[in-house]
XYZ file of C-alpha atoms in Angstrom:
778
model
C -71.471 48.749 -65.983
C -71.696 45.001 -66.758
C -73.560 43.779 -69.822
C -73.553 47.189 -71.482
C -72.623 45.862 -74.927
C -74.956 43.930 -77.168
C -72.343 41.187 -77.566
C -72.180 40.439 -73.832
C -75.959 40.448 -73.619
C -76.261 37.958 -76.468
C -73.653 35.662 -74.880
C -75.341 35.763 -71.482
C -78.782 35.128 -72.974
C -77.477 32.194 -75.047
C -75.717 30.579 -72.066
C -78.670 31.183 -69.791
C -81.111 29.544 -72.196
C -78.830 26.536 -72.679
C -78.330 26.184 -68.918
C -82.020 26.288 -68.253
C -82.605 23.662 -70.943
C -79.885 21.351 -69.526
C -81.132 21.743 -65.988
C -84.687 20.995 -67.045
C -83.566 17.881 -68.947
C -81.366 16.605 -66.085
C -84.021 17.246 -63.527
C -86.576 15.350 -65.582
C -84.209 12.405 -66.086
C -83.213 12.149 -62.432
C -86.790 12.457 -61.338
C -87.717 9.586 -63.638
C -84.958 7.413 -62.196
C -86.045 8.205 -58.680
C -89.615 7.349 -59.481
C -88.571 4.039 -61.088
C -86.332 3.133 -58.117
C -89.023 3.904 -55.629
C -91.771 2.092 -57.469
C -91.064 -1.316 -55.914
C -90.593 0.170 -52.466
C -93.807 2.080 -52.748
C -95.669 -1.064 -53.729
C -94.626 -2.627 -50.449
C -95.225 0.525 -48.500
C -98.687 1.025 -49.971
C -100.290 -1.529 -47.633
C -98.639 -0.004 -44.596
C -99.728 3.473 -45.663
C -103.315 2.314 -46.023
C -103.332 0.769 -42.548
C -101.809 3.910 -41.060
C -104.237 6.179 -42.843
C -107.212 4.050 -41.828
C -106.277 4.237 -38.174
C -105.757 7.957 -38.394
C -109.102 8.462 -40.181
C -110.963 6.628 -37.438
C -109.336 8.744 -34.795
C -110.068 11.876 -36.818
C -113.802 11.072 -36.929
C -113.923 10.647 -33.173
C -112.015 13.853 -32.604
C -114.191 15.783 -35.064
C -117.379 14.807 -33.248
C -115.959 16.007 -29.944
C -114.798 19.352 -31.411
C -118.150 19.979 -33.107
C -119.819 19.869 -29.718
C -117.565 22.704 -28.619
C -118.184 24.696 -31.830
C -121.927 24.419 -31.309
C -121.796 25.694 -27.702
C -123.648 29.069 -27.512
C -121.497 30.546 -24.777
C -118.342 29.696 -26.720
C -119.656 31.263 -29.921
C -120.632 34.410 -28.055
C -117.193 34.650 -26.506
C -115.613 34.246 -29.925
C -117.946 36.828 -31.475
C -117.195 39.391 -28.759
C -113.468 38.543 -28.662
C -113.483 37.695 -24.919
C -109.978 36.275 -24.850
C -110.032 34.953 -21.297
C -113.352 33.193 -21.795
C -112.124 31.635 -25.046
C -108.983 30.263 -23.441
C -110.903 28.891 -20.459
C -113.456 27.092 -22.601
C -110.770 25.571 -24.822
C -108.854 24.309 -21.812
C -111.894 22.765 -20.145
C -113.189 21.046 -23.257
C -109.744 19.741 -24.218
C -109.360 18.186 -20.788
C -112.687 16.380 -21.108
C -111.726 14.678 -24.419
C -108.039 14.174 -23.492
C -106.838 16.446 -26.268
C -103.265 17.608 -25.997
C -103.626 20.699 -28.210
C -106.448 23.310 -28.438
C -106.513 26.101 -31.110
C -108.789 28.964 -32.200
C -108.317 30.633 -35.612
C -110.024 33.631 -37.235
C -111.920 33.157 -40.527
C -108.791 34.506 -42.233
C -106.479 32.065 -40.501
C -105.148 34.397 -37.796
C -104.239 32.555 -34.590
C -106.579 33.801 -31.813
C -105.868 31.334 -28.989
C -103.711 28.249 -28.383
C -102.985 25.938 -25.497
C -99.373 25.837 -26.729
C -97.832 29.322 -26.782
C -95.128 28.158 -29.193
C -97.649 27.447 -31.930
C -97.556 30.030 -34.736
C -99.849 30.883 -37.577
C -97.629 29.256 -40.183
C -97.623 25.985 -38.239
C -101.277 25.404 -39.064
C -101.300 27.374 -42.334
C -101.372 24.316 -44.575
C -104.279 22.809 -42.694
C -106.176 26.100 -42.769
C -105.699 26.291 -46.541
C -107.717 23.103 -46.793
C -110.630 24.906 -45.142
C -110.432 27.639 -47.826
C -110.532 25.004 -50.565
C -113.345 23.051 -48.981
C -115.587 25.917 -47.915
C -116.883 25.764 -44.324
C -116.498 21.969 -43.846
C -114.434 20.423 -41.044
C -110.912 19.240 -41.935
C -108.450 16.917 -40.263
C -104.747 16.311 -40.779
C -101.565 15.255 -39.054
C -99.236 18.088 -38.169
C -96.106 18.660 -36.166
C -96.236 21.348 -33.564
C -93.320 22.304 -31.338
C -91.532 18.973 -31.824
C -94.650 16.870 -31.208
C -96.803 15.046 -33.782
C -100.527 15.597 -33.593
C -103.610 14.521 -35.408
C -105.467 17.847 -35.619
C -109.098 18.600 -36.524
C -110.478 22.048 -37.455
C -114.229 22.711 -37.121
C -115.967 25.971 -38.182
C -117.642 28.160 -35.547
C -120.737 29.879 -37.003
C -123.051 32.530 -35.536
C -124.651 31.953 -38.052
C -121.933 33.174 -40.407
C -118.402 31.864 -40.044
C -116.657 33.656 -37.170
C -113.748 31.325 -36.320
C -112.185 27.876 -36.535
C -111.651 25.700 -33.448
C -109.144 22.833 -33.485
C -108.203 19.911 -31.222
C -105.166 17.600 -31.574
C -104.049 14.150 -30.279
C -100.397 12.965 -30.283
C -99.014 10.125 -32.410
C -96.890 7.547 -30.437
C -94.962 4.294 -30.769
C -98.014 2.203 -30.088
C -99.423 3.090 -33.471
C -96.103 2.193 -35.113
C -96.024 -1.261 -33.469
C -99.548 -1.936 -34.588
C -98.730 -1.119 -38.218
C -95.520 -3.216 -38.125
C -97.493 -6.173 -36.866
C -99.683 -5.983 -39.922
C -97.187 -5.101 -42.725
C -93.931 -6.560 -41.406
C -92.143 -3.234 -42.097
C -90.172 -1.264 -39.592
C -91.545 2.210 -39.171
C -89.967 5.268 -37.654
C -91.750 8.538 -36.833
C -89.646 11.661 -37.481
C -90.327 15.266 -36.502
C -88.743 17.843 -38.774
C -88.475 21.439 -37.600
C -86.614 24.080 -39.556
C -83.248 22.542 -40.524
C -83.274 19.684 -37.989
C -85.035 16.336 -37.824
C -85.431 14.135 -34.741
C -86.579 10.589 -34.287
C -89.698 10.401 -32.111
C -90.350 6.671 -32.213
C -89.205 3.658 -34.198
C -89.566 -0.093 -34.391
C -85.886 -0.442 -35.341
C -83.269 -1.710 -32.993
C -81.403 0.818 -30.894
C -78.186 0.713 -32.965
C -80.118 1.082 -36.189
C -82.013 4.032 -34.738
C -78.717 5.805 -34.078
C -77.583 5.267 -37.695
C -80.976 6.406 -38.913
C -80.732 9.681 -37.003
C -77.796 10.696 -39.230
C -79.881 10.402 -42.400
C -83.126 11.933 -41.179
C -82.541 15.284 -42.888
C -81.595 13.569 -46.115
C -84.663 11.363 -45.967
C -87.049 14.180 -45.189
C -85.470 16.384 -47.846
C -86.447 13.840 -50.513
C -89.983 12.679 -49.946
C -90.803 9.279 -51.416
C -87.147 8.810 -52.458
C -85.318 5.655 -51.481
C -82.159 6.517 -49.543
C -79.375 4.218 -48.402
C -76.253 4.917 -46.318
C -72.994 2.989 -46.153
C -73.116 0.340 -43.466
C -76.861 0.025 -43.766
C -78.435 -3.025 -45.387
C -81.774 -1.443 -45.972
C -83.282 1.316 -47.969
C -85.230 3.993 -46.157
C -88.071 5.907 -47.703
C -89.559 8.916 -45.954
C -93.226 9.630 -46.376
C -94.779 12.871 -45.090
C -97.843 12.345 -42.968
C -98.987 15.978 -42.913
C -99.405 18.720 -45.429
C -96.630 20.821 -43.898
C -94.246 17.875 -44.037
C -93.284 18.239 -40.395
C -94.220 14.659 -39.436
C -92.644 11.871 -41.414
C -93.035 8.090 -41.422
C -89.844 6.350 -42.559
C -90.229 2.814 -43.938
C -87.220 0.537 -44.150
C -86.565 -2.098 -46.851
C -83.227 -3.970 -47.433
C -82.173 -2.807 -50.901
C -78.987 -0.893 -51.647
C -78.051 -1.736 -55.279
C -80.075 1.040 -56.930
C -78.330 3.831 -55.025
C -74.910 3.349 -56.701
C -76.471 3.324 -60.174
C -78.354 6.547 -59.438
C -75.279 8.419 -58.234
C -73.224 7.274 -61.249
C -75.874 8.477 -63.664
C -76.101 11.856 -61.913
C -72.344 12.347 -62.233
C -72.507 11.607 -65.940
C -75.214 14.209 -66.385
C -73.059 16.801 -64.624
C -70.089 16.122 -66.920
C -72.281 16.338 -70.007
C -73.730 19.626 -68.822
C -70.269 21.132 -68.189
C -69.018 20.168 -71.651
C -72.151 21.506 -73.318
C -71.837 24.767 -71.391
C -68.235 25.307 -72.546
C -69.151 24.598 -76.140
C -72.163 26.896 -75.941
C -69.976 29.717 -74.596
C -67.650 29.440 -77.584
C -70.524 29.328 -80.069
C -72.253 32.277 -78.382
C -69.130 34.452 -78.599
C -68.691 33.731 -82.311
C -72.396 34.216 -83.059
C -72.653 37.475 -81.060
C -69.598 38.881 -82.798
C -71.071 38.161 -86.233
C -74.105 40.241 -85.283
C -72.531 43.096 -83.301
C -69.750 43.965 -85.764
C -72.092 45.115 -88.564
C -74.377 46.748 -86.009
C -71.451 48.740 -84.621
C -70.584 49.868 -88.128
C -74.209 50.911 -88.744
C -74.298 52.724 -85.397
C -71.225 54.768 -86.333
C -72.768 55.485 -89.734
C -76.009 56.707 -88.090
C -73.961 58.931 -85.774
C -72.223 60.502 -88.770
C -75.627 61.104 -90.373
C -76.788 62.871 -87.220
C -73.703 65.134 -87.377
C -74.514 66.039 -90.981
C -71.449 64.330 -92.471
C -71.638 63.000 -96.009
C -70.655 59.328 -95.904
C -71.568 56.028 -97.515
C -73.270 53.213 -95.644
C -71.156 50.134 -94.785
C -71.580 47.278 -97.269
C -73.558 44.443 -95.714
C -74.643 41.626 -98.019
C -77.639 39.392 -97.576
C -81.315 39.857 -97.001
C -81.459 39.619 -93.226
C -82.570 42.357 -90.837
C -79.069 43.841 -90.494
C -78.728 44.227 -94.261
C -82.221 45.741 -94.382
C -81.208 48.192 -91.635
C -78.138 49.187 -93.665
C -80.252 49.916 -96.739
C -82.798 51.776 -94.628
C -80.126 54.020 -93.099
C -78.724 54.731 -96.548
C -82.192 55.687 -97.807
C -82.756 57.813 -94.708
C -79.496 59.672 -95.368
C -80.593 60.454 -98.909
C -84.023 61.634 -97.727
C -82.461 63.854 -95.059
C -80.156 65.433 -97.621
C -83.084 66.040 -99.964
C -85.165 67.592 -97.180
C -82.269 69.793 -96.093
C -81.828 70.996 -99.659
C -85.568 71.634 -99.941
C -85.637 73.516 -96.636
C -82.660 75.623 -97.674
C -84.357 76.367 -100.981
C -87.684 77.263 -99.317
C -85.925 79.480 -96.791
C -84.400 81.578 -99.536
C -87.005 81.420 -102.315
C -90.543 82.574 -102.893
C -92.931 79.629 -102.848
C -95.077 80.986 -105.710
C -92.550 82.170 -108.284
C -89.342 80.366 -107.308
C -87.449 83.675 -107.194
C -85.338 84.658 -104.230
C -87.369 86.106 -101.356
C -86.617 89.318 -99.453
C -84.484 87.561 -96.834
C -82.274 85.911 -99.428
C -82.073 89.114 -101.462
C -80.796 91.061 -98.447
C -78.237 88.342 -97.723
C -76.983 88.151 -101.329
C -76.925 91.921 -101.847
C -74.572 92.599 -98.938
C -71.306 91.351 -100.530
C -72.266 92.780 -103.934
C -72.949 96.267 -102.569
C -69.662 96.204 -100.708
C -67.433 95.119 -103.615
C -69.009 96.066 -106.958
C -70.904 98.808 -108.719
C -74.325 98.003 -110.054
C -77.958 98.857 -110.492
C -81.072 97.892 -108.557
C -84.450 97.988 -110.278
C -87.683 97.531 -108.367
C -90.681 96.630 -110.540
C -94.343 96.344 -109.821
C -97.492 95.918 -111.890
C -99.750 98.921 -112.224
C -103.331 98.270 -111.136
C -102.501 94.686 -110.170
C -105.424 94.764 -107.728
C -107.793 95.220 -110.661
C -106.343 92.106 -112.304
C -107.026 90.099 -109.152
C -110.538 91.538 -108.877
C -111.445 90.834 -112.510
C -109.627 87.570 -113.222
C -109.387 86.131 -109.714
C -106.458 85.480 -107.398
C -105.518 82.192 -109.077
C -104.985 83.972 -112.390
C -103.181 86.760 -110.573
C -100.781 84.148 -109.159
C -100.352 82.659 -112.620
C -99.497 86.102 -113.963
C -96.827 86.568 -111.284
C -95.333 83.191 -112.194
C -95.161 84.129 -115.872
C -93.585 87.471 -115.007
C -90.977 85.691 -112.860
C -90.110 83.461 -115.820
C -89.691 86.544 -118.021
C -87.339 88.084 -115.452
C -85.014 85.100 -115.751
C -85.077 85.397 -119.556
C -84.160 89.081 -119.731
C -81.382 90.289 -121.981
C -79.025 91.148 -120.411
C -79.745 88.669 -117.625
C -79.897 90.047 -114.073
C -77.413 88.901 -111.492
C -80.273 88.397 -109.059
C -84.054 88.427 -109.267
C -86.231 88.399 -106.145
C -89.855 88.817 -105.215
C -90.110 91.281 -102.347
C -93.820 90.702 -101.819
C -97.123 91.109 -103.606
C -96.394 92.234 -107.167
C -93.013 93.814 -106.338
C -89.833 92.338 -107.876
C -86.207 93.340 -107.440
C -83.511 93.001 -110.120
C -79.755 93.395 -109.646
C -77.482 94.229 -112.573
C -73.708 94.425 -112.630
C -73.562 97.885 -114.228
C -75.414 101.155 -113.996
C -78.426 101.550 -116.292
C -79.620 104.508 -118.299
C -83.252 105.394 -118.877
C -83.108 103.873 -122.390
C -81.634 100.629 -121.085
C -84.276 100.327 -118.362
C -86.990 101.074 -120.919
C -85.631 98.272 -123.104
C -85.767 95.871 -120.171
C -89.302 96.859 -119.265
C -90.476 96.422 -122.854
C -89.404 92.779 -122.685
C -91.786 92.274 -119.755
C -94.955 94.069 -120.793
C -96.597 92.119 -123.614
C -97.939 88.656 -124.331
C -99.225 87.139 -121.070
C -101.798 84.386 -121.668
C -104.530 84.161 -119.030
C -107.855 82.380 -119.576
C -107.143 82.080 -123.301
C -106.692 85.844 -123.512
C -103.494 87.800 -124.131
C -102.860 90.477 -121.519
C -100.377 93.326 -121.716
C -98.980 94.775 -118.502
C -98.084 98.261 -117.430
C -95.028 98.178 -115.233
C -93.450 100.912 -113.169
C -89.796 100.847 -112.256
C -87.687 102.500 -109.604
C -83.963 102.559 -110.383
C -80.964 102.973 -108.087
C -77.472 103.121 -109.584
C -74.927 102.558 -106.810
C -71.171 102.507 -106.288
C -69.287 99.834 -104.387
C -69.085 100.399 -100.652
C -71.260 103.513 -100.686
C -74.577 102.113 -99.523
C -75.847 99.439 -97.126
C -78.496 96.852 -97.914
C -81.182 98.645 -95.907
C -80.367 101.998 -97.494
C -80.297 100.521 -100.973
C -83.673 98.817 -100.611
C -85.205 101.941 -99.095
C -83.883 104.173 -101.837
C -84.979 101.958 -104.696
C -88.406 101.752 -103.032
C -88.527 105.570 -102.907
C -87.715 105.649 -106.592
C -90.452 103.087 -107.262
C -92.967 105.242 -105.344
C -91.955 108.231 -107.450
C -92.448 106.133 -110.583
C -96.151 105.894 -109.775
C -96.535 109.558 -110.700
C -94.039 109.626 -113.564
C -95.588 109.677 -117.078
C -93.246 106.939 -118.319
C -93.743 104.860 -115.168
C -90.027 105.059 -114.441
C -88.000 107.072 -111.933
C -84.352 107.147 -110.819
C -83.413 107.735 -107.232
C -82.130 111.301 -106.824
C -79.741 112.426 -104.139
C -81.657 113.830 -101.160
C -84.836 111.824 -101.699
C -83.820 109.450 -98.948
C -83.427 112.344 -96.529
C -86.812 113.643 -97.653
C -88.298 110.241 -97.057
C -86.763 110.084 -93.581
C -88.132 113.558 -92.939
C -91.605 112.393 -93.903
C -91.330 109.401 -91.566
C -90.284 111.767 -88.783
C -93.279 114.015 -89.429
C -95.710 111.101 -89.381
C -94.163 109.826 -86.156
C -94.168 113.238 -84.432
C -97.593 114.417 -85.600
C -99.801 112.914 -82.832
C -97.544 114.219 -80.077
C -97.174 117.612 -81.768
C -100.955 118.109 -81.556
C -100.709 117.687 -77.778
C -97.658 119.813 -76.970
C -98.536 123.054 -78.762
C -96.502 122.777 -81.957
C -99.646 123.344 -84.048
C -101.513 126.660 -84.174
C -104.301 128.271 -86.212
C -104.166 131.382 -88.418
C -107.109 133.181 -89.963
C -107.300 134.881 -93.406
C -110.130 137.348 -94.003
C -112.787 136.778 -96.667
C -113.883 140.316 -97.615
C -117.362 140.973 -99.015
C -116.527 143.360 -101.888
C -120.174 144.146 -102.518
C -120.874 145.311 -98.951
C -117.236 146.267 -98.353
C -117.267 144.409 -95.022
C -115.572 141.334 -93.520
C -117.949 138.843 -91.883
C -115.988 135.598 -92.507
C -112.514 134.121 -92.566
C -110.780 130.889 -93.452
C -109.013 129.042 -90.607
C -105.693 127.527 -91.653
C -103.464 125.164 -89.646
C -99.724 125.713 -89.164
C -96.972 123.489 -87.704
C -93.750 124.793 -86.188
C -91.566 121.717 -85.609
C -88.888 122.158 -82.898
C -86.170 120.530 -85.021
C -87.380 120.801 -88.621
C -88.810 124.300 -88.381
C -91.910 125.413 -90.243
C -93.743 122.578 -92.030
C -95.955 123.559 -94.948
C -99.559 122.359 -94.609
C -99.472 120.701 -98.018
C -96.694 118.420 -96.744
C -98.038 117.191 -93.429
C -101.712 117.048 -94.479
C -100.882 114.774 -97.427
C -98.712 112.623 -95.151
C -101.483 112.417 -92.564
C -103.940 111.298 -95.240
C -101.584 108.580 -96.433
C -100.826 107.476 -92.859
C -104.508 107.354 -91.926
C -104.288 109.918 -89.117
C -105.900 112.943 -90.804
C -108.812 112.591 -88.399
C -106.489 113.683 -85.562
C -105.765 116.966 -87.360
C -109.435 117.531 -88.255
C -110.653 116.894 -84.705
C -107.995 119.233 -83.274
C -108.763 121.914 -85.863
C -112.519 121.817 -85.257
C -112.035 122.082 -81.498
C -109.665 125.054 -81.836
C -111.763 126.966 -84.393
C -115.117 126.421 -82.654
C -113.602 127.433 -79.336
C -112.126 130.599 -80.896
C -115.409 131.477 -82.619
C -117.237 131.099 -79.313
C -114.670 133.328 -77.581
C -115.010 136.077 -80.258
C -118.772 135.849 -80.012
C -118.518 136.502 -76.268
C -116.330 139.538 -77.099
C -118.963 140.863 -79.508
C -117.134 139.845 -82.676
C -119.534 138.087 -85.025
C -117.655 136.236 -87.745
C -118.050 132.982 -89.638
C -114.971 130.728 -89.653
C -114.344 128.189 -92.414
C -112.475 124.893 -91.893
C -111.142 122.679 -94.704
C -112.148 119.007 -94.693
C -110.350 116.047 -96.225
C -112.068 113.331 -98.226
C -111.368 110.953 -95.335
C -113.287 113.274 -93.034
C -116.291 113.290 -95.374
C -116.300 109.475 -95.428
C -116.511 109.368 -91.632
C -120.174 108.627 -90.711
C -119.659 110.216 -87.274
C -118.561 113.593 -88.646
C -121.947 115.351 -88.327
C -122.522 114.098 -84.787
C -119.034 115.109 -83.671
C -119.399 118.677 -85.053
C -122.868 119.067 -83.551
C -121.543 117.966 -80.156
C -118.680 120.511 -80.317
C -121.097 123.336 -81.228
C -123.371 122.423 -78.334
C -120.473 122.302 -75.883
C -119.422 125.859 -76.856
C -123.049 127.076 -77.224
C -122.172 128.300 -80.704
C -124.761 128.522 -83.508
C -124.095 126.373 -86.534
C -124.173 129.425 -88.772
C -120.877 130.526 -87.235
C -119.123 127.571 -88.824
C -118.393 126.930 -92.502
C -116.818 123.858 -94.032
C -114.823 123.776 -97.262
C -114.299 120.679 -99.442
C -112.332 120.288 -102.668
C -113.638 119.013 -105.972
C -111.245 116.049 -105.827
C -112.645 115.027 -102.432
C -116.171 114.988 -103.855
C -115.136 112.875 -106.828
C -113.640 110.161 -104.595
C -117.096 108.896 -103.595
C -119.699 111.359 -104.831
C -122.793 109.653 -103.440
C -121.388 109.255 -99.917
C -119.922 112.790 -99.855
C -123.151 114.380 -101.057
C -125.121 112.541 -98.369
C -122.640 113.720 -95.740
C -122.893 117.325 -96.991
C -126.672 117.193 -96.769
C -126.456 116.118 -93.122
C -124.060 118.981 -92.373
C -126.266 121.481 -94.191
C -129.283 120.285 -92.194
C -127.446 121.407 -89.047
C -127.235 124.952 -90.434
C -123.555 124.856 -91.359
C -122.438 126.768 -94.457
C -120.697 124.670 -97.104
C -118.256 125.708 -99.823
C -116.431 124.070 -102.739
C -112.756 124.963 -102.492
C -110.346 125.317 -105.452
C -113.201 125.182 -107.932
C -112.083 124.722 -111.539
C -109.004 122.584 -110.877
C -110.830 119.222 -110.617
C -112.498 116.994 -113.160
C -116.196 116.454 -113.927
C -117.131 119.121 -111.377
C -119.922 120.652 -113.455
C -121.743 117.298 -113.605
C -122.130 117.330 -109.848
C -122.340 121.063 -109.211
C -126.122 121.219 -109.497
C -126.444 118.255 -107.069
C -124.165 119.633 -104.360
C -125.926 121.011 -101.263
C -123.428 123.873 -100.874
C -123.734 127.627 -100.412
C -120.493 128.907 -101.837
C -118.031 128.313 -104.675
C -114.390 129.369 -104.219
C -112.477 130.059 -107.434
C -108.935 128.787 -107.288
C -106.100 131.315 -107.080
C -104.692 130.016 -110.372
C -107.407 132.010 -112.190
C -107.173 135.074 -109.927
C -103.543 135.986 -109.337
C -102.979 137.279 -112.926
C -106.544 138.273 -113.789
C -105.646 141.897 -114.474
C -103.276 140.798 -117.277
C -104.893 137.603 -118.570
C -108.175 138.016 -120.388
C -108.755 134.241 -120.432
C -108.587 134.086 -116.647
C -111.041 136.981 -116.485
C -113.373 135.163 -118.851
C -113.230 131.974 -116.820
C -113.878 133.821 -113.564
C -116.783 135.738 -115.099
C -118.373 132.595 -116.577
C -117.929 130.614 -113.365
C -119.427 133.436 -111.330
C -122.488 133.662 -113.595
C -122.956 129.861 -113.469
C -122.636 129.762 -109.680
C -125.070 132.675 -109.238
C -127.564 130.982 -111.541
C -127.448 127.928 -109.271
C -127.875 130.057 -106.161
C -124.271 129.959 -104.939
C -122.157 132.851 -103.737
C -118.655 133.196 -105.205
C -115.356 133.798 -103.425
C -112.142 134.456 -105.364
C -108.875 133.294 -103.774
C -105.381 134.684 -104.319
C -106.072 138.436 -104.731
C -102.745 140.268 -104.601
C -103.275 143.835 -105.965
C -105.805 146.590 -106.407
C -106.109 146.055 -110.165
C -107.138 142.474 -109.628
C -109.759 143.603 -107.134
C -111.300 145.869 -109.794
C -111.527 143.011 -112.305
C -113.136 140.716 -109.726
C -115.717 143.383 -108.979
C -116.434 143.600 -112.697
C -116.877 139.765 -112.870
C -119.443 139.950 -110.080
C -117.609 138.039 -107.357
C -119.117 138.286 -103.905
C -116.033 137.871 -101.736
C -112.280 137.965 -102.182
C -109.458 136.465 -100.191
C -105.777 137.130 -100.547
C -102.662 138.992 -99.480
C -104.040 142.259 -100.846
C -106.197 142.528 -97.754
C -104.244 140.379 -95.276
C -102.077 137.337 -94.967
C -103.200 134.562 -92.575
C -103.041 136.009 -89.038
C -102.982 134.678 -85.507
C -106.175 135.146 -83.503
C -104.962 138.288 -81.681
C -103.623 139.871 -84.877
C -106.824 139.002 -86.719
C -108.921 140.758 -84.062
C -106.809 143.899 -84.479
C -107.066 143.683 -88.261
C -110.865 143.477 -88.071
C -111.011 146.669 -86.016
C -108.660 148.472 -88.376
C -110.517 147.244 -91.480
C -113.864 148.369 -90.084
C -112.440 151.847 -89.446
C -110.568 152.176 -92.784
C -112.960 150.638 -95.298
C -112.987 153.464 -97.887
C -109.251 153.409 -98.742
C -109.601 149.799 -99.880
C -112.492 150.458 -102.249
C -111.788 153.845 -103.901
C -112.801 155.127 -107.274
C -109.939 153.354 -109.014
C -111.186 149.928 -108.000
C -114.740 150.636 -109.011
C -113.907 152.266 -112.310
C-alpha cells in the first residue's frame, strides 16, 4: 500500500505544500502581468463597453415592459398555477409573436424549466440568469445569454398569484447591426462570438473577411481568457474577449493593434516554470533528509515499545535533545519502569495477604507442593483462641493490628519457619524443615503469646496449634492442609491447646463429612428408625412411659451411634431435620398405639437448637392435632447444657410447651454446671438422674448419697425422679430406697423396635411380680 511509512508521508506532505505555494505565487504573478497588459486595452474598450451596455439596457427596458404585461394576465397565471401545459405554451407563443420575441421561457420558482419555445434550451442554459432572481428577490432581471448557438437579450419577470408561482422570460437576438453602430462610435472593430461547450463560432464581426478567418482560429483561446489580451502570429492586433452574459456564452471581441506585450508575457511564464522545477527538486531532497531524521528515532522507539509489550527487559534508545521525540523516549522508559513495578506489585498481591504481608492460601498451596514431594517437615496451623471476643471488645481495627503484630512475630521465630502464611481470619500456617516434638512446638508458641500492645495496653494471647509431621512424598497438599486443620480442631479441646495429627483422624474426618452429606437423604429412604426403652414406675410397678431413641443403619458404614451423627448435625446446622422426623415418627406411633388400646407416654430428646426455634411449639401442636393425639401423650427431654446455652430463651420456650399440656423433663441431671441455680425456675415435671450415678449405686455409697439427695431436692420442688442406667436387681433395690419414682435401663429392657416394645409391654404387665420380689424391697 503506498504511503504506508511515516517517511513517505512526510515527503509527500512537504512536496505538496511547496507545490501549492509555488503555484499560488506563479498564478498571482501571471495574473498581475495580465492585468497590467490589459489595462491600456481596457481603457480603450471601456467606452465601447459603455455604448454597448447602454443600448442593451434600453432594449431590456422595452422587453421587460412587454413581458410584465404577460405576467399580469389572469388567464396565464391561472394556467401556470394549474400546470396546464398546453395553455402555457399557447400563451407564450402568441405573446412572443406580438412583441417579435425570438425566445419564450417559463421557469418554476425553483428554476425548473416548465416551457420553452426552443426545445434545445436546458435548465443550465438559464441557470446563471435565474440565480440573479434569487439574489434580488422577486424583481425582474435582464441579461444577455447564448442559447442553442444564438445570442439573446433575455428578460425574466416573476408571475405572482399573489405569491410567486413562476418566472416568464422573453429574448431578442443580437446581430451585426448593433456591432456596426458601436464601431461607428468607438472606432474599434467588434466581433460577436458564441461559445458552446468546447467550441466557439463567430456570429458577426466588423473585421474584414480574411481577418475573420484568422480570428476564428483563436476564438477558444480568447474566450478561455476573459479580459486577457491575446495575439497570434501574422496578426497585427491584439484581441480581447469580453463576456456579455453571466454564463459567458456570448462574447464581444475587441481588436487593438499591439503585439509587443505577448512575447514578454510568455518569456516570464517560462522562467517561472523553470524556477518551480528547480525548487521542487531541491525540496524533494530536503524532504527526504528531514523525514529520515525524524523516522529513524521513531522506528527505534516503536521497536522498543513492541519489546515492552512482549514483556522483554530492555533499555530505551538514547535520543538527545529536548524535542518531542526525546520526550517520547523518556516517557517510554518511564512507562517501562512503571509497568515492571505494577507487575511486581500484582505478583506480590496475588501471593500475599493484604493485611499481614504473609503468603496467602493460594501461594501456600503452590509453595508447599515441591516441599511435600522432596523433603520431610512439619506443618503447624495456629489460631487465636476467642479472637471474636477481641474484635468485639477492642474493635476490628485493633483486631487487624493484632494480626499484623502476630505476623511480624511469626517471621521472627527461632528457629525461623521456611514459610508463613495466613489462611484466613486468625488462622496462620507455618512450615518447618524438620519434624517437631511437643516441647519444641510449645517453645515456639511461647514466643508468640505475650506482649502485644493495643490501645496502650499489653495483651497476652492464647494460641492453639495443630501439628502435622510429614515425610517426603507421602502426602499431597490438599491432604496435608486437611490433616493439619483436623489437628487444629482437636487442639480446641486439648488442655494445652495443642494437638498432633494422629493416623486415622483423616479417615474419621472423611467419615464425618460423608455422614453430614448423607443425612438428609437417609431420613427419606428409611435408613433411620426409632426404638423405645421402657421407663418403669417402681412405686406402682407399672410401665406407662418410654423414651424414644433414634437409630441410623448406614448402607455402607453400618450402624452409626446417635452421639456421632447428632453432634455432627448440630455442627452442620441440620439438627432440625432429625427433630422434625423424630417428632413425626413418635407422634404417629403414639397415635397408632392409642388406637390399639395401648396408653403410653413417649419422650423425645430435644437439642438446644430446637429450643431456640421460635416455631417449635406451633409445629408440635400442629402434629398433635393432625394425629388427634392429646398433648399428655408426649414428653420432651432437654439436657442441662442445652438450658445453660440461653437460659432465658429456653425457659420461655419450655413454658410455651408446658402450656400445651406436654410433659417436660431434664435429662442427664447432675452432669452440667450451675443447674441448681435454674432448677427452681424450670417449668418441668421430671428430673432424670444420669446413668453415671446409677450404674454402680449398689457398690458406691457416694453415688447412693447423690441420688438420694437429688431425689429429695426434686421431690421438694414438685418434680418426679427417673434414674437412668439400671443394670441389676441390687441397683433397683437401692433406687427404691432412695425414693426414685421411675427407672430406665437394661435391667428391664434394652431399646426396642415398636413391635418388640408392644410385646414387651404385654409380657411385663403379665409378669410384674418377678421383677419386684422381696429381695428388691428388702
